[in-house]
């Protein structure tokens, strides 16, 4: 499994603090996957993302894009930011113009896209993401879920190869969450590698096909959802919860558990229950 991006022993300390936010962080983001990056508050997820777009530079260690080390000169950073898109946790940090339409065109203009293409691509993304009815509204009239989708549209329109999202579903209602996840799945189906930071373990378990767990600025577990949550004690020690479906599966008779991988959707869980011996 080729890594699209790799962190090799990154150390980073914010100025004015006396401990490292990244403490020798080493990890690989496998290409083409849906990756969840989990970890308690302060484990370094956001700091890692800021490194991934070259906004922070590590004091030591190496960040690589497709096996090539990042050089941190202007041209390399511009290239990296065309390949990697980050959706910040707070859309207020991302949306700076008055309307979704203007905001989306602004990103394209900054990326030196020729003017006729700007209109075309903006209208396309607005259409595909179902944002037409809000495209010309003042951004401050939008709900949080709408703002998050506009922020995502502004990143997706730039066609990144790696899409990073910092806690994209935090504070969203179920419907907004579903809409956002549908957009991520669509981008993923088009070949984008998607990585989201989340501390929603149910979401990580059901959505991701690869999970990284950070703790204290290090990556301490990586693997498929089944591999990661099989380390129940470790997950607990790290202050994280087991996914509900996984916990339920663990209460089933051993013979039933052995029939399949732990189910990652309610449908798969119910199908498994169909094999319960009749009482
Ligand atoms: N701007 C900042 N200035 C100083 N310390 C920071 C700053 N941002 C994060 N930190 C510290 O860096 C560590 C990692 O934080 P962060 O990357 O935000 O973790 P997470 O996103 O997993 O919650 C924490 O100890 C946090 O307090
Ligand atoms: Mg964070």
Tab-separated table of C-alpha atoms and ligand atoms in Angstrom:
chain	number	residue	atom	x	y	z
A	1	UNK	CA	0.000	0.000	0.000
A	2	UNK	CA	1.797	3.140	-1.210
A	3	UNK	CA	1.818	6.151	1.093
A	4	UNK	CA	0.609	9.383	-0.468
A	5	UNK	CA	2.092	11.284	2.462
A	6	UNK	CA	4.522	10.188	5.107
A	7	UNK	CA	5.630	11.708	8.403
A	8	UNK	CA	9.033	10.543	9.582
A	9	UNK	CA	9.927	11.349	13.211
A	10	UNK	CA	8.480	14.853	13.250
A	11	UNK	CA	9.116	16.988	16.282
A	12	UNK	CA	7.262	20.227	16.712
A	13	UNK	CA	6.968	22.522	19.708
A	14	UNK	CA	4.797	25.651	19.697
A	15	UNK	CA	6.773	28.706	20.742
A	16	UNK	CA	6.242	29.667	24.340
A	17	UNK	CA	5.380	26.094	25.413
A	18	UNK	CA	7.655	23.670	27.196
A	19	UNK	CA	6.615	20.379	25.648
A	20	UNK	CA	6.416	18.947	22.156
A	21	UNK	CA	3.048	18.879	20.373
A	22	UNK	CA	4.525	16.316	17.962
A	23	UNK	CA	6.930	13.956	19.692
A	24	UNK	CA	8.647	12.040	16.930
A	25	UNK	CA	5.458	11.550	14.943
A	26	UNK	CA	5.847	8.843	12.307
A	27	UNK	CA	2.935	7.730	10.177
A	28	UNK	CA	1.900	6.938	6.617
A	29	UNK	CA	-1.296	7.991	4.899
A	30	UNK	CA	-2.038	5.120	2.509
A	31	UNK	CA	-3.157	6.266	-0.933
A	32	UNK	CA	-6.771	5.766	-1.964
A	33	UNK	CA	-8.040	5.053	1.543
A	34	UNK	CA	-10.670	6.557	3.817
A	35	UNK	CA	-8.546	7.265	6.855
A	36	UNK	CA	-9.706	8.244	10.339
A	37	UNK	CA	-7.200	9.903	12.625
A	38	UNK	CA	-8.294	9.406	16.208
A	39	UNK	CA	-6.916	10.484	19.532
A	40	UNK	CA	-7.922	12.361	22.655
A	41	UNK	CA	-7.904	16.163	22.772
A	42	UNK	CA	-4.370	17.472	22.559
A	43	UNK	CA	-2.961	14.323	20.969
A	44	UNK	CA	-1.667	16.328	17.994
A	45	UNK	CA	-4.258	15.775	15.245
A	46	UNK	CA	-4.685	19.426	14.262
A	47	UNK	CA	-0.949	20.115	14.550
A	48	UNK	CA	-0.323	17.167	12.255
A	49	UNK	CA	-2.740	18.594	9.659
A	50	UNK	CA	-1.066	22.003	9.788
A	51	UNK	CA	2.199	20.237	8.971
A	52	UNK	CA	0.533	18.327	6.153
A	53	UNK	CA	-0.126	21.573	4.259
A	54	UNK	CA	3.230	23.055	5.227
A	55	UNK	CA	1.720	25.728	7.466
A	56	UNK	CA	3.947	24.543	10.307
A	57	UNK	CA	7.488	23.392	9.742
A	58	UNK	CA	8.842	20.690	12.054
A	59	UNK	CA	11.926	21.452	14.155
A	60	UNK	CA	13.184	18.032	13.121
A	61	UNK	CA	11.985	15.101	11.060
A	62	UNK	CA	10.823	14.850	7.481
A	63	UNK	CA	7.480	15.200	5.746
A	64	UNK	CA	7.234	13.477	2.354
A	65	UNK	CA	4.707	13.736	-0.445
A	66	UNK	CA	4.778	10.680	-2.718
A	67	UNK	CA	8.222	9.746	-1.338
A	68	UNK	CA	9.692	13.177	-1.973
A	69	UNK	CA	10.782	15.243	1.024
A	70	UNK	CA	9.184	18.669	1.320
A	71	UNK	CA	11.713	21.475	0.791
A	72	UNK	CA	9.661	24.399	2.275
A	73	UNK	CA	10.593	26.929	-0.427
A	74	UNK	CA	7.733	28.947	-1.914
A	75	UNK	CA	7.347	26.831	-5.055
A	76	UNK	CA	7.301	23.537	-3.115
A	77	UNK	CA	4.722	24.874	-0.675
A	78	UNK	CA	2.485	26.124	-3.482
A	79	UNK	CA	2.714	22.742	-5.175
A	80	UNK	CA	1.940	20.913	-1.923
A	81	UNK	CA	-1.112	23.092	-1.320
A	82	UNK	CA	-2.454	22.277	-4.751
A	83	UNK	CA	-2.182	18.571	-3.963
A	84	UNK	CA	-3.377	18.651	-0.366
A	85	UNK	CA	-6.576	20.382	0.723
A	86	UNK	CA	-7.390	21.005	4.383
A	87	UNK	CA	-10.878	21.723	5.674
A	88	UNK	CA	-10.393	23.452	9.027
A	89	UNK	CA	-12.504	22.492	12.008
A	90	UNK	CA	-14.009	25.948	12.231
A	91	UNK	CA	-15.443	27.112	8.879
A	92	UNK	CA	-15.070	30.712	10.102
A	93	UNK	CA	-11.314	30.241	9.580
A	94	UNK	CA	-11.881	29.210	5.993
A	95	UNK	CA	-14.751	31.299	4.654
A	96	UNK	CA	-13.602	34.849	4.252
A	97	UNK	CA	-15.772	36.421	1.569
A	98	UNK	CA	-19.432	37.401	1.699
A	99	UNK	CA	-21.161	34.593	-0.166
A	100	UNK	CA	-20.409	30.930	-0.898
A	101	UNK	CA	-20.125	31.768	-4.605
A	102	UNK	CA	-17.517	34.491	-4.050
A	103	UNK	CA	-15.643	32.372	-1.573
A	104	UNK	CA	-15.317	29.433	-3.934
A	105	UNK	CA	-14.155	31.626	-6.835
A	106	UNK	CA	-11.603	33.283	-4.560
A	107	UNK	CA	-9.770	29.990	-3.950
A	108	UNK	CA	-9.660	29.254	-7.667
A	109	UNK	CA	-8.388	32.747	-8.464
A	110	UNK	CA	-5.654	32.321	-5.837
A	111	UNK	CA	-4.683	29.068	-7.501
A	112	UNK	CA	-4.215	30.976	-10.789
A	113	UNK	CA	-7.018	29.160	-12.574
A	114	UNK	CA	-7.897	30.989	-15.842
A	115	UNK	CA	-10.936	33.250	-15.420
A	116	UNK	CA	-13.368	31.400	-17.761
A	117	UNK	CA	-12.667	28.131	-15.925
A	118	UNK	CA	-13.321	29.776	-12.586
A	119	UNK	CA	-16.993	30.369	-13.336
A	120	UNK	CA	-17.450	26.947	-14.819
A	121	UNK	CA	-15.820	25.078	-11.949
A	122	UNK	CA	-17.564	27.170	-9.307
A	123	UNK	CA	-20.954	26.527	-10.864
A	124	UNK	CA	-20.180	22.839	-11.231
A	125	UNK	CA	-19.233	22.301	-7.601
A	126	UNK	CA	-22.224	24.336	-6.405
A	127	UNK	CA	-24.454	22.158	-8.523
A	128	UNK	CA	-22.911	18.797	-7.522
A	129	UNK	CA	-22.937	19.661	-3.844
A	130	UNK	CA	-26.499	20.920	-3.959
A	131	UNK	CA	-25.563	24.412	-2.814
A	132	UNK	CA	-27.446	26.369	-5.494
A	133	UNK	CA	-30.122	27.719	-3.161
A	134	UNK	CA	-27.563	29.178	-0.746
A	135	UNK	CA	-24.764	30.125	-3.142
A	136	UNK	CA	-25.606	33.843	-3.130
A	137	UNK	CA	-26.697	34.214	0.480
A	138	UNK	CA	-24.528	36.079	2.972
A	139	UNK	CA	-22.359	33.450	4.652
A	140	UNK	CA	-23.365	34.616	8.109
A	141	UNK	CA	-26.946	33.554	7.315
A	142	UNK	CA	-25.932	29.910	6.874
A	143	UNK	CA	-26.189	27.132	9.432
A	144	UNK	CA	-23.029	25.460	10.690
A	145	UNK	CA	-23.719	22.411	8.532
A	146	UNK	CA	-24.120	24.611	5.451
A	147	UNK	CA	-20.936	26.524	6.254
A	148	UNK	CA	-19.027	23.260	6.598
A	149	UNK	CA	-20.261	22.106	3.220
A	150	UNK	CA	-19.324	25.420	1.627
A	151	UNK	CA	-15.842	25.166	3.169
A	152	UNK	CA	-15.590	21.642	1.779
A	153	UNK	CA	-16.763	22.831	-1.646
A	154	UNK	CA	-14.073	25.530	-1.603
A	155	UNK	CA	-11.427	22.868	-1.046
A	156	UNK	CA	-12.851	20.215	-3.383
A	157	UNK	CA	-13.135	22.676	-6.274
A	158	UNK	CA	-9.332	22.874	-6.223
A	159	UNK	CA	-9.220	19.126	-6.942
A	160	UNK	CA	-6.819	17.988	-4.225
A	161	UNK	CA	-5.335	14.486	-4.363
A	162	UNK	CA	-5.377	14.291	-0.572
A	163	UNK	CA	-8.306	15.780	1.335
A	164	UNK	CA	-7.848	16.418	5.049
A	165	UNK	CA	-10.715	17.333	7.349
A	166	UNK	CA	-10.300	18.403	10.947
A	167	UNK	CA	-13.275	17.182	13.006
A	168	UNK	CA	-15.681	17.687	10.083
A	169	UNK	CA	-18.748	16.332	11.870
A	170	UNK	CA	-18.271	18.044	15.235
A	171	UNK	CA	-21.478	19.851	16.270
A	172	UNK	CA	-23.373	18.745	13.162
A	173	UNK	CA	-26.888	17.310	13.349
A	174	UNK	CA	-27.456	13.861	11.866
A	175	UNK	CA	-28.756	15.125	8.517
A	176	UNK	CA	-25.854	17.549	7.998
A	177	UNK	CA	-23.448	14.800	9.002
A	178	UNK	CA	-24.949	12.419	6.466
A	179	UNK	CA	-24.769	15.035	3.700
A	180	UNK	CA	-21.151	15.762	4.496
A	181	UNK	CA	-20.192	12.080	4.569
A	182	UNK	CA	-21.940	11.547	1.231
A	183	UNK	CA	-19.742	14.294	-0.269
A	184	UNK	CA	-16.619	12.672	1.151
A	185	UNK	CA	-17.604	9.311	-0.267
A	186	UNK	CA	-18.207	10.901	-3.649
A	187	UNK	CA	-14.753	12.516	-3.623
A	188	UNK	CA	-13.237	9.226	-2.498
A	189	UNK	CA	-14.977	7.354	-5.317
A	190	UNK	CA	-13.352	9.811	-7.730
A	191	UNK	CA	-9.931	8.789	-6.451
A	192	UNK	CA	-9.242	11.307	-3.676
A	193	UNK	CA	-7.509	9.986	-0.555
A	194	UNK	CA	-9.558	11.272	2.378
A	195	UNK	CA	-8.318	11.596	5.961
A	196	UNK	CA	-10.446	12.984	8.776
A	197	UNK	CA	-9.543	13.730	12.363
A	198	UNK	CA	-12.339	12.716	14.656
A	199	UNK	CA	-12.949	11.592	18.184
A	200	UNK	CA	-16.251	10.015	17.211
A	201	UNK	CA	-15.228	6.373	17.410
A	202	UNK	CA	-18.528	5.151	15.988
A	203	UNK	CA	-17.903	7.251	12.911
A	204	UNK	CA	-14.259	6.203	12.601
A	205	UNK	CA	-15.289	2.566	12.850
A	206	UNK	CA	-18.095	2.630	10.314
A	207	UNK	CA	-16.696	5.164	7.840
A	208	UNK	CA	-12.954	4.555	7.673
A	209	UNK	CA	-11.109	1.645	6.135
A	210	UNK	CA	-7.850	2.636	7.809
A	211	UNK	CA	-7.412	4.106	11.287
A	212	UNK	CA	-4.495	5.893	12.945
A	213	UNK	CA	-4.537	6.629	16.659
A	214	UNK	CA	-2.429	9.490	18.002
A	215	UNK	CA	-1.424	9.974	21.598
A	216	UNK	CA	0.888	12.648	23.007
A	217	UNK	CA	2.167	13.608	19.567
A	218	UNK	CA	2.955	10.060	18.462
A	219	UNK	CA	1.098	7.550	16.331
A	220	UNK	CA	0.502	4.610	18.650
A	221	UNK	CA	-1.858	2.325	16.699
A	222	UNK	CA	-2.616	1.875	13.010
A	223	UNK	CA	-4.607	-0.672	11.089
A	224	UNK	CA	-7.989	-1.639	9.755
A	225	UNK	CA	-10.979	-0.899	12.020
A	226	UNK	CA	-11.118	-4.558	13.094
A	227	UNK	CA	-7.382	-4.616	13.903
A	228	UNK	CA	-7.475	-1.352	15.823
A	229	UNK	CA	-10.476	-2.126	17.994
A	230	UNK	CA	-9.295	-5.669	18.717
A	231	UNK	CA	-6.821	-3.845	21.001
A	232	UNK	CA	-9.583	-3.145	23.479
A	233	UNK	CA	-7.345	-2.523	26.494
A	234	UNK	CA	-5.095	-0.199	24.597
A	235	UNK	CA	-8.061	1.798	23.290
A	236	UNK	CA	-9.373	2.136	26.826
A	237	UNK	CA	-5.977	3.205	28.220
A	238	UNK	CA	-5.802	5.898	25.558
A	239	UNK	CA	-9.058	7.354	26.862
A	240	UNK	CA	-11.031	6.342	23.777
A	241	UNK	CA	-14.302	4.481	23.519
A	242	UNK	CA	-15.050	1.306	21.672
A	243	UNK	CA	-17.595	1.709	18.881
A	244	UNK	CA	-21.102	0.709	19.925
A	245	UNK	CA	-21.465	-1.900	17.159
A	246	UNK	CA	-18.136	-3.427	18.090
A	247	UNK	CA	-19.129	-3.658	21.767
A	248	UNK	CA	-22.453	-5.269	20.864
A	249	UNK	CA	-20.696	-7.748	18.601
A	250	UNK	CA	-18.405	-8.680	21.506
A	251	UNK	CA	-21.456	-9.696	23.568
A	252	UNK	CA	-22.522	-12.275	20.970
A	253	UNK	CA	-21.749	-15.958	21.494
A	254	UNK	CA	-18.196	-16.834	20.515
A	255	UNK	CA	-19.317	-19.057	17.636
A	256	UNK	CA	-21.213	-16.160	16.107
A	257	UNK	CA	-18.275	-13.767	16.503
A	258	UNK	CA	-16.113	-16.242	14.653
A	259	UNK	CA	-18.434	-16.269	11.657
A	260	UNK	CA	-17.273	-12.920	10.323
A	261	UNK	CA	-15.303	-9.740	10.750
A	262	UNK	CA	-16.889	-7.422	13.305
A	263	UNK	CA	-19.873	-5.769	11.570
A	264	UNK	CA	-19.402	-2.092	10.693
A	265	UNK	CA	-23.006	-1.229	9.905
A	266	UNK	CA	-26.317	-1.905	11.587
A	267	UNK	CA	-27.369	-3.937	8.543
A	268	UNK	CA	-24.322	-6.198	8.833
A	269	UNK	CA	-24.971	-6.587	12.559
A	270	UNK	CA	-28.596	-7.566	12.002
A	271	UNK	CA	-27.570	-10.040	9.316
A	272	UNK	CA	-25.258	-11.654	11.843
A	273	UNK	CA	-28.059	-11.850	14.418
A	274	UNK	CA	-30.019	-13.851	11.853
A	275	UNK	CA	-27.571	-16.673	12.584
A	276	UNK	CA	-28.356	-16.738	16.331
A	277	UNK	CA	-29.567	-20.143	17.459
A	278	UNK	CA	-33.326	-19.933	18.152
A	279	UNK	CA	-34.094	-19.919	21.899
B	1	LIG	N1	-1.413	27.481	18.908
B	1	LIG	C1	-0.922	26.724	19.902
B	1	LIG	N2	-0.051	27.246	20.802
B	1	LIG	C2	0.472	26.485	21.783
B	1	LIG	N3	0.199	25.185	21.973
B	1	LIG	C3	-0.665	24.609	21.113
B	1	LIG	C4	-1.272	25.347	20.031
B	1	LIG	N4	-2.080	24.506	19.347
B	1	LIG	C5	-1.979	23.306	19.961
B	1	LIG	N5	-1.139	23.368	21.014
B	1	LIG	C6	-0.767	22.239	21.897
B	1	LIG	O1	-0.247	21.191	21.089
B	1	LIG	C7	-0.710	19.935	21.529
B	1	LIG	C8	-1.450	19.234	20.387
B	1	LIG	O2	-2.650	19.965	20.119
B	1	LIG	P1	-3.574	19.715	18.859
B	1	LIG	O3	-2.725	19.466	17.682
B	1	LIG	O4	-4.538	20.842	18.798
B	1	LIG	O5	-4.308	18.350	19.276
B	1	LIG	P2	-5.719	17.778	18.825
B	1	LIG	O6	-6.087	18.398	17.527
B	1	LIG	O7	-5.487	16.286	18.747
B	1	LIG	O8	-6.697	18.116	19.909
B	1	LIG	C9	-1.571	20.192	22.751
B	1	LIG	O9	-0.772	20.037	23.896
B	1	LIG	C10	-1.974	21.639	22.577
B	1	LIG	O10	-2.208	22.248	23.821
B	2	LIG	MG1	-7.789	19.427	16.977
